Coordinates of C-alpha atoms in Angstrom, one line a residue:
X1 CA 14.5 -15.2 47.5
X2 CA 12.1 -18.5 46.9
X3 CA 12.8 -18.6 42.6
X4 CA 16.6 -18.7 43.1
X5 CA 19.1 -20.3 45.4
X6 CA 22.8 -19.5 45.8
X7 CA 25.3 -22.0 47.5
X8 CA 28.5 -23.0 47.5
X9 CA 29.5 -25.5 44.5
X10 CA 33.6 -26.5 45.0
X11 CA 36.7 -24.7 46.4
X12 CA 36.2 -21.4 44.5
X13 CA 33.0 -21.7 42.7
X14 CA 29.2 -20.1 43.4
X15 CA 26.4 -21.9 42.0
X16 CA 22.6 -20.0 41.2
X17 CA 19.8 -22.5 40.2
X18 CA 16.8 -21.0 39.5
X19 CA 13.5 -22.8 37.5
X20 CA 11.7 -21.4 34.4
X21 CA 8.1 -22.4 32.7
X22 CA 7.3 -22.9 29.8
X23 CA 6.9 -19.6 27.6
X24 CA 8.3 -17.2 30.4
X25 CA 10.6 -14.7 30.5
X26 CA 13.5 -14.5 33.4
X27 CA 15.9 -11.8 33.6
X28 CA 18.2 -12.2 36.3
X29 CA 21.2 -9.8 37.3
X30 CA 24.2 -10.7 39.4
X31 CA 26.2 -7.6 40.9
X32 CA 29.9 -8.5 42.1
X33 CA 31.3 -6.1 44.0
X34 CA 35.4 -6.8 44.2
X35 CA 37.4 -4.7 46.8
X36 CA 39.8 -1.6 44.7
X37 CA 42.4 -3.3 46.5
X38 CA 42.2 -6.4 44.4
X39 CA 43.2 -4.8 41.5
X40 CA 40.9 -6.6 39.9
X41 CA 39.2 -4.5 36.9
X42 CA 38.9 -4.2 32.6
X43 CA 42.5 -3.4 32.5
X44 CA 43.9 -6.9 34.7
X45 CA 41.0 -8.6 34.1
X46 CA 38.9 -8.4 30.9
X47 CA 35.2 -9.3 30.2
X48 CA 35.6 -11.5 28.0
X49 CA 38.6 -13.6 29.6
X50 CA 36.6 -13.7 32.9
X51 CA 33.6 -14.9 30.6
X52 CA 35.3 -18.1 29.1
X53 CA 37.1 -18.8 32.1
X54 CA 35.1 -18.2 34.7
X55 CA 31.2 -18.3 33.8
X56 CA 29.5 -22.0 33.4
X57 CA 25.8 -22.5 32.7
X58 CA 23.9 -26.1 32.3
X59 CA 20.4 -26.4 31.5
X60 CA 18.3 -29.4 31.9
X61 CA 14.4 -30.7 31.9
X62 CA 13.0 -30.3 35.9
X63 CA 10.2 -31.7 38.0
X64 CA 9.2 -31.5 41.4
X65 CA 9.2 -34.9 41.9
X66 CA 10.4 -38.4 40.9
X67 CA 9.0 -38.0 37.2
X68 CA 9.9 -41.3 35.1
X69 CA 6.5 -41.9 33.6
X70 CA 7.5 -45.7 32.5
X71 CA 6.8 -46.6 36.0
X72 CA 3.0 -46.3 35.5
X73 CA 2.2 -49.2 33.2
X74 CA -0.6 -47.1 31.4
X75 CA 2.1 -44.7 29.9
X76 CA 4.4 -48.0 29.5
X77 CA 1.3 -49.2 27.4
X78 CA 0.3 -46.0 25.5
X79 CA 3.7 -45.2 23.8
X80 CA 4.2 -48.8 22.9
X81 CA 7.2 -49.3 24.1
X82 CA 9.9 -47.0 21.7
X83 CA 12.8 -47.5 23.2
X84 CA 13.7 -43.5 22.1
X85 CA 11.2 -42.4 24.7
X86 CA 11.9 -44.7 27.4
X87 CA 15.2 -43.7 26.9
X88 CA 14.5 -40.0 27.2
X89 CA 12.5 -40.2 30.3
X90 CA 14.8 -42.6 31.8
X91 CA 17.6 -40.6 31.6
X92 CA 15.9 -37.5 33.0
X93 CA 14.3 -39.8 35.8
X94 CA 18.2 -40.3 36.3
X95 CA 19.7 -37.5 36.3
X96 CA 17.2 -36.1 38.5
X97 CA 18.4 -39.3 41.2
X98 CA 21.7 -37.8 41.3
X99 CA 21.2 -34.7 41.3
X100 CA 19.0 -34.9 44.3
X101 CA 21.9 -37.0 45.6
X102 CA 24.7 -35.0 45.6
X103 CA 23.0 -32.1 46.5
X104 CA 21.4 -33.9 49.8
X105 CA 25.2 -35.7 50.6
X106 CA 27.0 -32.1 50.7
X107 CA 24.1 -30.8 53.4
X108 CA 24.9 -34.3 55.4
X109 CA 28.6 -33.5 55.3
X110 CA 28.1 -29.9 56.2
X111 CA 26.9 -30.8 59.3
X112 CA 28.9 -30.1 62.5
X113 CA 30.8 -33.2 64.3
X114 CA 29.4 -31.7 67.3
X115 CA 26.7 -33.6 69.4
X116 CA 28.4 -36.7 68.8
X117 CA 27.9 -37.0 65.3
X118 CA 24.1 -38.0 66.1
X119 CA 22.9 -35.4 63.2
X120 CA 24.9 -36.4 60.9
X121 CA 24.2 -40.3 61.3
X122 CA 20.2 -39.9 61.6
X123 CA 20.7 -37.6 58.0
X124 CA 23.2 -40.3 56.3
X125 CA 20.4 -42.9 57.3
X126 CA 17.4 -40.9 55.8
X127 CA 19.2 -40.3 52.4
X128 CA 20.0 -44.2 52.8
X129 CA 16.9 -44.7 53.1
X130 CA 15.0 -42.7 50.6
X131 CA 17.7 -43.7 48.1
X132 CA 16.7 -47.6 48.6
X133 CA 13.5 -46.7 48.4
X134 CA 13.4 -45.0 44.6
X135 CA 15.8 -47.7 43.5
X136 CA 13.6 -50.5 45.1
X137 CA 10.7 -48.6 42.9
X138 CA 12.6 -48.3 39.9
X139 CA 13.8 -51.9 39.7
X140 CA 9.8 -53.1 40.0
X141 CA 8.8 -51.8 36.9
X142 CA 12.5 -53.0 34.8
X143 CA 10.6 -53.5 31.5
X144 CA 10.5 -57.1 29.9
X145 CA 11.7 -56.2 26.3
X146 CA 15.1 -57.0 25.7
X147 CA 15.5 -53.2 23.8
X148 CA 14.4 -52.0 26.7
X149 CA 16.2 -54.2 29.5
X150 CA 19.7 -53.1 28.0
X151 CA 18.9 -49.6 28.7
X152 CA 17.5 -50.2 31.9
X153 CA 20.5 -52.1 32.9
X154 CA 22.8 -49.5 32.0
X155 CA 21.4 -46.7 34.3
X156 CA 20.3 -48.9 37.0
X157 CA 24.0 -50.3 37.3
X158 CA 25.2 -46.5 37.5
X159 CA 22.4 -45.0 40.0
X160 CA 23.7 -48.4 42.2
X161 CA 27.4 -47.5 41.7
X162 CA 27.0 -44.1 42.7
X163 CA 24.6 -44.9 45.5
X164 CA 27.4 -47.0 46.8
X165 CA 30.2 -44.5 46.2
X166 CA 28.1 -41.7 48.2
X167 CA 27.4 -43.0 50.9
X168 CA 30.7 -44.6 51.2
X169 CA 32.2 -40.8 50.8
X170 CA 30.2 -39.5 53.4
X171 CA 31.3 -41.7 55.9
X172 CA 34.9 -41.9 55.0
X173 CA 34.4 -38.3 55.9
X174 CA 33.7 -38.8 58.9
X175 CA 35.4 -39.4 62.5
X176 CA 34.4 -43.0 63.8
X177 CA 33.1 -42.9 66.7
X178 CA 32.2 -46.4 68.7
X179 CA 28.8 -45.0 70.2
X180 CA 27.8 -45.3 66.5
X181 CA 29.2 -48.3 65.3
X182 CA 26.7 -49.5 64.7
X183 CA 24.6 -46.6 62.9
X184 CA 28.0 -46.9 60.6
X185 CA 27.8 -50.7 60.3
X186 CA 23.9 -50.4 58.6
X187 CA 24.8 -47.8 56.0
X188 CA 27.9 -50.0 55.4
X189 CA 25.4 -53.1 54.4
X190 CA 23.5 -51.0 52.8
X191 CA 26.8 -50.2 50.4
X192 CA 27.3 -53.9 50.5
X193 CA 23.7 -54.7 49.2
X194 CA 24.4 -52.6 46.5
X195 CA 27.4 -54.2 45.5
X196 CA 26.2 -57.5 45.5
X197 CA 22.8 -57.1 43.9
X198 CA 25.3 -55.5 40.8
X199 CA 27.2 -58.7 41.0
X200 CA 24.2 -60.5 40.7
X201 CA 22.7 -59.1 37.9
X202 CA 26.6 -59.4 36.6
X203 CA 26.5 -55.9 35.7
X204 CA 30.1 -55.2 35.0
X205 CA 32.9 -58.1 34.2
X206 CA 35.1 -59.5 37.1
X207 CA 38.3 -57.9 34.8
X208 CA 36.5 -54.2 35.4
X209 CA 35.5 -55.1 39.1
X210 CA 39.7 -56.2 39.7
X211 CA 40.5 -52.7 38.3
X212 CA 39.9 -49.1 40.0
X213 CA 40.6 -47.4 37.3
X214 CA 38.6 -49.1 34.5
X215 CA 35.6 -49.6 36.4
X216 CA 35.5 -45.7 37.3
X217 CA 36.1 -44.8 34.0
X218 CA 33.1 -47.0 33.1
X219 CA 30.8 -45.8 35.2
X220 CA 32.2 -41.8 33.9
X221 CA 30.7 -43.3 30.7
X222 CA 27.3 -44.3 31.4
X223 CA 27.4 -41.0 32.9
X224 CA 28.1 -39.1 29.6
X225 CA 25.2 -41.5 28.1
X226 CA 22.9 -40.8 30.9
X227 CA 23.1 -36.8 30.7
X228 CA 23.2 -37.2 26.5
X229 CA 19.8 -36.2 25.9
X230 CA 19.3 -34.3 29.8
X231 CA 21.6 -31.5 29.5
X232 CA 20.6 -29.2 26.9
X233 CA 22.8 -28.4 24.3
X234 CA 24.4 -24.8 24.1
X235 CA 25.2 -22.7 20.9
X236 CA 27.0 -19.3 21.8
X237 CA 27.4 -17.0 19.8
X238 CA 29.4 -13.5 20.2
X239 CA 27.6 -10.6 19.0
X240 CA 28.7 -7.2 17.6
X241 CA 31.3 -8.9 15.1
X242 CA 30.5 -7.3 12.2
X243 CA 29.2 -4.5 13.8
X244 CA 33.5 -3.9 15.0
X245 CA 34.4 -4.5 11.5
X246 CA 32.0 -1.6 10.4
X247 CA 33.2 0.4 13.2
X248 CA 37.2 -0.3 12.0
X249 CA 36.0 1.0 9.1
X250 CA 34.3 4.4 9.9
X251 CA 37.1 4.8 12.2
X252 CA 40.0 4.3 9.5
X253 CA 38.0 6.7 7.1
X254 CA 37.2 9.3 9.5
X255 CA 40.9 9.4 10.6
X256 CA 42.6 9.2 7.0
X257 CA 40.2 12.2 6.0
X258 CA 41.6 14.1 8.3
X259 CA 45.4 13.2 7.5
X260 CA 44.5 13.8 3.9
X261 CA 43.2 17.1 4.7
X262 CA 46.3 17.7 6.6
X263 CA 48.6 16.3 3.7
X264 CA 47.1 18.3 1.6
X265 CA 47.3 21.8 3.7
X266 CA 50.9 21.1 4.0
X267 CA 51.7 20.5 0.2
X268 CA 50.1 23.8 -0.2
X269 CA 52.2 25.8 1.9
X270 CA 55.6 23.8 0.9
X271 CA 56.0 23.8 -3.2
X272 CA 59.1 22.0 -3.4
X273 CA 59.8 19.0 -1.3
X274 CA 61.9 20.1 1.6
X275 CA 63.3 18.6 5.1
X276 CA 60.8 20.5 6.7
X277 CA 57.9 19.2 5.2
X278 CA 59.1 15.5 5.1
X279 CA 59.2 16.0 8.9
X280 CA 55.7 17.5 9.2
X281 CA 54.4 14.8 6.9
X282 CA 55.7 12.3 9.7
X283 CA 54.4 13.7 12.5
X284 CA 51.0 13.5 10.9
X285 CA 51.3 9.9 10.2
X286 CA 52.7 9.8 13.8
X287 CA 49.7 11.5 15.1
X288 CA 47.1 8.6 13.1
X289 CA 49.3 6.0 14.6
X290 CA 48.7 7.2 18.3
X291 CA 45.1 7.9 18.0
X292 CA 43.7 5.6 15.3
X293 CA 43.1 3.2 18.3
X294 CA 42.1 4.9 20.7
X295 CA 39.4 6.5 18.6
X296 CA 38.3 3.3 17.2
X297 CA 37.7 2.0 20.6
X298 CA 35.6 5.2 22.6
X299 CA 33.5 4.8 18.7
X300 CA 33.2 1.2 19.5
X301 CA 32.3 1.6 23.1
X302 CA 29.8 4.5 22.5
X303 CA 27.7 1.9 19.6
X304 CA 28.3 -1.3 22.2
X305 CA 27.2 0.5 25.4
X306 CA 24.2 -1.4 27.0
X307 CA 23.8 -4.3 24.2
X308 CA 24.7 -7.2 25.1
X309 CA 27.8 -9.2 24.0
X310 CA 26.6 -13.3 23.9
X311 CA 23.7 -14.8 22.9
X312 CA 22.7 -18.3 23.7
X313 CA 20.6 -20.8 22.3
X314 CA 19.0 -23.6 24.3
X315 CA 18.5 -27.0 22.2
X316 CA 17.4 -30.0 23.0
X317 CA 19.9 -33.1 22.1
X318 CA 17.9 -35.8 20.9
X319 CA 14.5 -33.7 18.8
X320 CA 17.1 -30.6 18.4
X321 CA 14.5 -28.2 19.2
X322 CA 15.1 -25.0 19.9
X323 CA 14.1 -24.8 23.7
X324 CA 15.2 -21.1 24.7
X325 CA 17.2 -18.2 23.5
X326 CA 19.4 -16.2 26.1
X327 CA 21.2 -12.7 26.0
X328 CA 24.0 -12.0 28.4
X329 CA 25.6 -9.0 29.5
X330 CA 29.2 -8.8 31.3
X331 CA 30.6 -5.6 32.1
X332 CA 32.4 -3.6 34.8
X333 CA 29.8 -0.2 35.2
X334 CA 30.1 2.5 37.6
X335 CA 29.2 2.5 41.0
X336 CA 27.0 5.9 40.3
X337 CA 24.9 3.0 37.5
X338 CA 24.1 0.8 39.8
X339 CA 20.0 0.3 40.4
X340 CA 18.5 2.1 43.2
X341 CA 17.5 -1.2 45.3
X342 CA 21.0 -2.4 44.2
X343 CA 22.7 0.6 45.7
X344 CA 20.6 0.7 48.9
X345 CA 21.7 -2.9 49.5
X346 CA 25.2 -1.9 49.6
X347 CA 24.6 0.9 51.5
X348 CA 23.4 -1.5 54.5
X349 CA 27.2 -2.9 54.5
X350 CA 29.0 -2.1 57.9
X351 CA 31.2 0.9 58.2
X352 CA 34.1 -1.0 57.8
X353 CA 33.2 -2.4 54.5
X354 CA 32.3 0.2 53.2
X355 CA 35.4 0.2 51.0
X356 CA 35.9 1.4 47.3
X357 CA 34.9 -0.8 45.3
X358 CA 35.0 -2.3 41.2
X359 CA 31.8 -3.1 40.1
X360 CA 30.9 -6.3 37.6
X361 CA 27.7 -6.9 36.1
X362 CA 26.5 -9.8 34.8
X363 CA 23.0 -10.4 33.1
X364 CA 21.3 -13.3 31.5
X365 CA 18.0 -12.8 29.9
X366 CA 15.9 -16.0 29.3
X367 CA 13.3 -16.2 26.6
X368 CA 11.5 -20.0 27.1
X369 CA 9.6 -21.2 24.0
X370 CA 5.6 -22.2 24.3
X371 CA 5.9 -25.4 22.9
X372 CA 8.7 -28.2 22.1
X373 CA 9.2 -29.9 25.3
X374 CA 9.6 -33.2 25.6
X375 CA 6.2 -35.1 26.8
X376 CA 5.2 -34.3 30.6
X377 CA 8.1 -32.0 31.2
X378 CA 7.2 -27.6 31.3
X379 CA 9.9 -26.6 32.9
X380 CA 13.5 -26.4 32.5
X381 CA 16.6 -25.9 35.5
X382 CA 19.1 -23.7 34.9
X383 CA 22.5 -23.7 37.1
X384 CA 24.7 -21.1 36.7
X385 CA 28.0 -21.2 37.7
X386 CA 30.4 -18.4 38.9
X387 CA 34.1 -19.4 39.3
X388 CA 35.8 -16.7 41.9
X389 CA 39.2 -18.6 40.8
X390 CA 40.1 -16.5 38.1
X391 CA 40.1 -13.5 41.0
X392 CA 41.9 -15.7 43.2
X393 CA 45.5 -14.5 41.8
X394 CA 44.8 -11.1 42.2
X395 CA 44.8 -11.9 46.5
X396 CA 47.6 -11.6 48.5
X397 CA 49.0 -14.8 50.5
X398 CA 48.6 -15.0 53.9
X399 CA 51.0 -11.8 55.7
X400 CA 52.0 -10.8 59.2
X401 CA 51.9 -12.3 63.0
X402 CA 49.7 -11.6 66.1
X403 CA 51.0 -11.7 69.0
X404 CA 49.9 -11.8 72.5
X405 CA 50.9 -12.9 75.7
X406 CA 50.1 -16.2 76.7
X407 CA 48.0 -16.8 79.6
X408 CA 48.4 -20.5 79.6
X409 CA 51.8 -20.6 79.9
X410 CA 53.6 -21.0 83.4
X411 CA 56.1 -18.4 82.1
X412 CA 54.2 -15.7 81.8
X413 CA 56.6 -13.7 80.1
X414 CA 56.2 -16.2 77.2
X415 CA 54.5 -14.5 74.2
X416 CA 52.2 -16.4 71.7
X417 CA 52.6 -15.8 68.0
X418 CA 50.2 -16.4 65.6
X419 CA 50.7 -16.4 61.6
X420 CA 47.5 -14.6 60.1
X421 CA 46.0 -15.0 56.8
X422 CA 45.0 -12.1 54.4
X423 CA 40.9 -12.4 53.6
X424 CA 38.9 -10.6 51.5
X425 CA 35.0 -9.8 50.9
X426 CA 33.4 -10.0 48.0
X427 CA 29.6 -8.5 48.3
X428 CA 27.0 -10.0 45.7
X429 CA 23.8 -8.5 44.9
X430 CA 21.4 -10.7 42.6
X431 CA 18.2 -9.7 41.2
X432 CA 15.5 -11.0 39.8
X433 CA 13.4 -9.8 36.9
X434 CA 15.2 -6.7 37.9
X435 CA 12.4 -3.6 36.2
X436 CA 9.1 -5.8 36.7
X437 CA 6.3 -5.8 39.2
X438 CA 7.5 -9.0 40.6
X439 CA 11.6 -7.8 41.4
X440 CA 13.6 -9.2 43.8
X441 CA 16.7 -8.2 45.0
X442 CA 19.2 -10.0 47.8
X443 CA 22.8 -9.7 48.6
X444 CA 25.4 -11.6 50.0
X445 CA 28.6 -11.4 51.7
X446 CA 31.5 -14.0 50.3
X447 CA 34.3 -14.1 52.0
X448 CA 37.5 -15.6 50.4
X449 CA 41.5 -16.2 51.0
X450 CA 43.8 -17.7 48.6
X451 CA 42.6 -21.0 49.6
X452 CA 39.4 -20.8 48.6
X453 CA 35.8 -19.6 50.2
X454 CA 35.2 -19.4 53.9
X455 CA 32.3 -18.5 54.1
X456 CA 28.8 -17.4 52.3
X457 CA 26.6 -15.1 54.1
X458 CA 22.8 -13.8 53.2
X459 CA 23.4 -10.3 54.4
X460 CA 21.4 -9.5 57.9
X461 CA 21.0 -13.4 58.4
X462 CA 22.3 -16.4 59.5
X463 CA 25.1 -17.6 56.3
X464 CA 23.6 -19.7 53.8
X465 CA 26.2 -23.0 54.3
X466 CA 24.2 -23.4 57.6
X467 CA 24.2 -26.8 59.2
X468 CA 21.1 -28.7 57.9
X469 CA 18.6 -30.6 60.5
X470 CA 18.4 -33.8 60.5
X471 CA 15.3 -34.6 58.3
X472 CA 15.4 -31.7 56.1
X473 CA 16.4 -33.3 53.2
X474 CA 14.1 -32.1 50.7
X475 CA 15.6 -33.4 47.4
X476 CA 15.6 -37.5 47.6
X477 CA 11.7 -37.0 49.7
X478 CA 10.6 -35.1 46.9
X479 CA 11.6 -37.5 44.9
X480 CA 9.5 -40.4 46.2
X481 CA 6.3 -38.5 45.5
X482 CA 4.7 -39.2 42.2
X483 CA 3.4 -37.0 40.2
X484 CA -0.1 -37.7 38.3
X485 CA 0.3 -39.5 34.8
X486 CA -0.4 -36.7 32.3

């Protein structure tokens, strides 16, 4: 699937990102089916507790490649310098850096310490490299108005902090190794370059530079001001409110005509007031009690069924324009309701996983308006993330021993014991635009233990976490190409 990627985000946590233009629709559907033996399902796990727990979606501006149009001087020139657009594009420029940055560090670090670490080293040294690079380009167009400069300053002293703090985490990752000392020493001046040039420019006071803790919390900062204006903001709103209180209603008056009707009956066949019909009177009221409920909630379900229960508005921070409207869907269905393509890609499952299974559905629907993006920018990111924590109390710890007879042993009478841990498998179908010409549909295999996720496989290939090449690192290399002025 080329228009959406799934990878692993932290500990317990899947992360889609997929792309939309201007004035399109996406529909995308996510499939999540959880083992019976789980117990996970409506009753242990509700809808709308998984929703605000467990669902996460961030929306920003996106561009193929390193789009800060204050690097051309003819844009520089054209806008006249408002400080409210340089700001703008500067922050998207920035965010766009490390974005690109973390997600190229995580493929470094999931590479193998196998082959002496060679891989890992030449990949550390290209996203050294291209990193310099964009900086070096960045810093040769730092504007000359003082309005300006301060805002400059700001994000150039956090892009060089974080830099820094990447490539210093990658490597204190990593085994040393002599052979490499010295592949280790270069990205180690290249850390140090960093730091100095801030100290230079006298960035940040020696009292913050003396302190972990307040220099960190500095830089968290310029963060915050960095994505201000990046990351769309989100109004959610829950739907079907009044639509309950008109269905508490109905329900109430449907169920109290019929007691009434009852009442009444029973006045008519008792004249006087009697033991008897006191205790008839109560079982009636009894009977409301036990049923009101229950009848209010099929009614509710029957009106609710297929609508869906959120919708989402997209605004930008800084022109507050409306950007996009989203509806989303989160229910458990029946296996029997699941799409064709949907079911036959569960169907392809091994024999042994063929297990019975709960079913949750989520959908987002994305409605992108024509017009209202910020100048040189038609399309916007969207990550969405899917937290497996909330299902991680639902799986048994680690149970049982394997053993075996030990072979290595002199005494071969000695046995080997082995404490095993419980996993679990968690298939996910996603698809795309899910009823159009254009469909797609993929699934994956995640497998989990109380710790956390093992593993993340595209079903019938090789899993997804694979170990990147060196010189694969598309994200920082697409940065360095320009695009055309528009």
């Amino acid at each position: 699937m080329k228009e959406i990627r799934l990878k692993q985000e932290e500990r317990f946590s899947i992360k889609l990102t997929h792309q939309i233009d201007q004035g399109e629709f996406r529909r995308i559907d996510v499939y999540f089916s959880l083992p019976k033996e789980m117990s996970i399902n409506k009753n242990t796990l509700p809808e709308i507790d998984y929703f605000n727990a467990g669902v996460r979606t961030r929306s920003a501006y996106f561009t193929q490649g390193l789009h800060l149009p204050l690097l051309h001087s003819r844009f520089a020139s054209r806008m006249k310098h408002s400080a409210y657009e340089y700001r703008n594009h500067l922050n998207l420029f920035a965010y766009q850096y490390v974005t690109a940055l973390d997600t190229d560090t995580k493929d470094a670090l999931k590479i193998n310490d196998s082959d002496k670490l060679q891989d890992f080293y030449n990949a550390a040294q290209e996203i050294a490299n291209h990193s310099i690079v964009i900086l070096g380009k960045t810093r040769a167009h730092a504007p000359k108005d003082p309005k300006l400069a301060a805002i400059f300053e700001n994000v150039d002293n956090y892009l060089s902090w974080y830099t820094e703090q990447s490539l210093l985490g990658m490597l204190a990752k990593k085994p040393r190794v002599s052979e490499f000392s010295e592949d280790r020493l270069a990205l180690l001046r290249l850390c140090k370059n960093e730091n100095l040039y801030r100290q230079e420019k006298a960035y940040n006071s020696q009292a913050s530079l003396d302190d972990p803790n307040r220099i960190a919390n500095k830089m968290r900062l310029l963060r915050r001001l960095i994505e201000y204006g990046v990351i769309f903001k989100t109004e959610t709103l829950a739907l079907g409110n009044i639509t309950r209180k008109v269905v508490t209603g109905v329900a109430t008056a449907l169920i109290m005509s019929v007691v009434l009707v009852l009442i009444i009956k029973t006045q008519g066949a008792f004249s006087t007031l009697t033991s008897l019909m006191v205790f008839i009177l109560a079982i009636i009221y009894g009977v409301r009690e036990v049923f009101k409920d229950d009848f209010k909630n099929i009614l509710w379900q029957w009106i609710r069924k297929g609508k869906p229960k959120w919708a989402k508005t997209l605004i930008d921070p800084t022109s507050k324009t409306e950007l996009a409207k989203q509806k989303i869907w989160l229910d458990y269905i029946k296996a029997g309701n699941l799409p064709v393509k949907t079911r036959q890609l569960l169907a392809k499952r091994n024999m042994q996983n063929k297990q019975s299974s709960e079913i949750l559905h989520s959908r987002i629907e994305t409605k992108v308006v024509r017009q209202g993006f910020q100048p040189g920018y038609d399309t916007l990111e969207e990550t969405i993330d899917f937290s497996l924590l909330p299902f991680a109390r639902y799986l048994e710890r680690g149970s049982g021993k394997l053993y075996e007879q030990n072979e290595a042993s002199s005494n071969k009478e000695k046995i080997k014991t082995t404490s095993i841990e419980r996993r679990y498998q968690i298939n996910v179908v996603i698809a795309l635009d899910q009823g159009r010409y254009t469909e797609q549909f993929e699934r994956y295999k995640i497998t989990l233990n109380r710790s956390g996720i093992i593993a993340i496989e595209k079903a019938g290939k090789a899993a997804i976490e694979d170990k990147p090449e060196s010189g694969r690192y598309s994200k920082l290399r697409t940065l360095l190409h320009f695009k055309k002025d528009r």
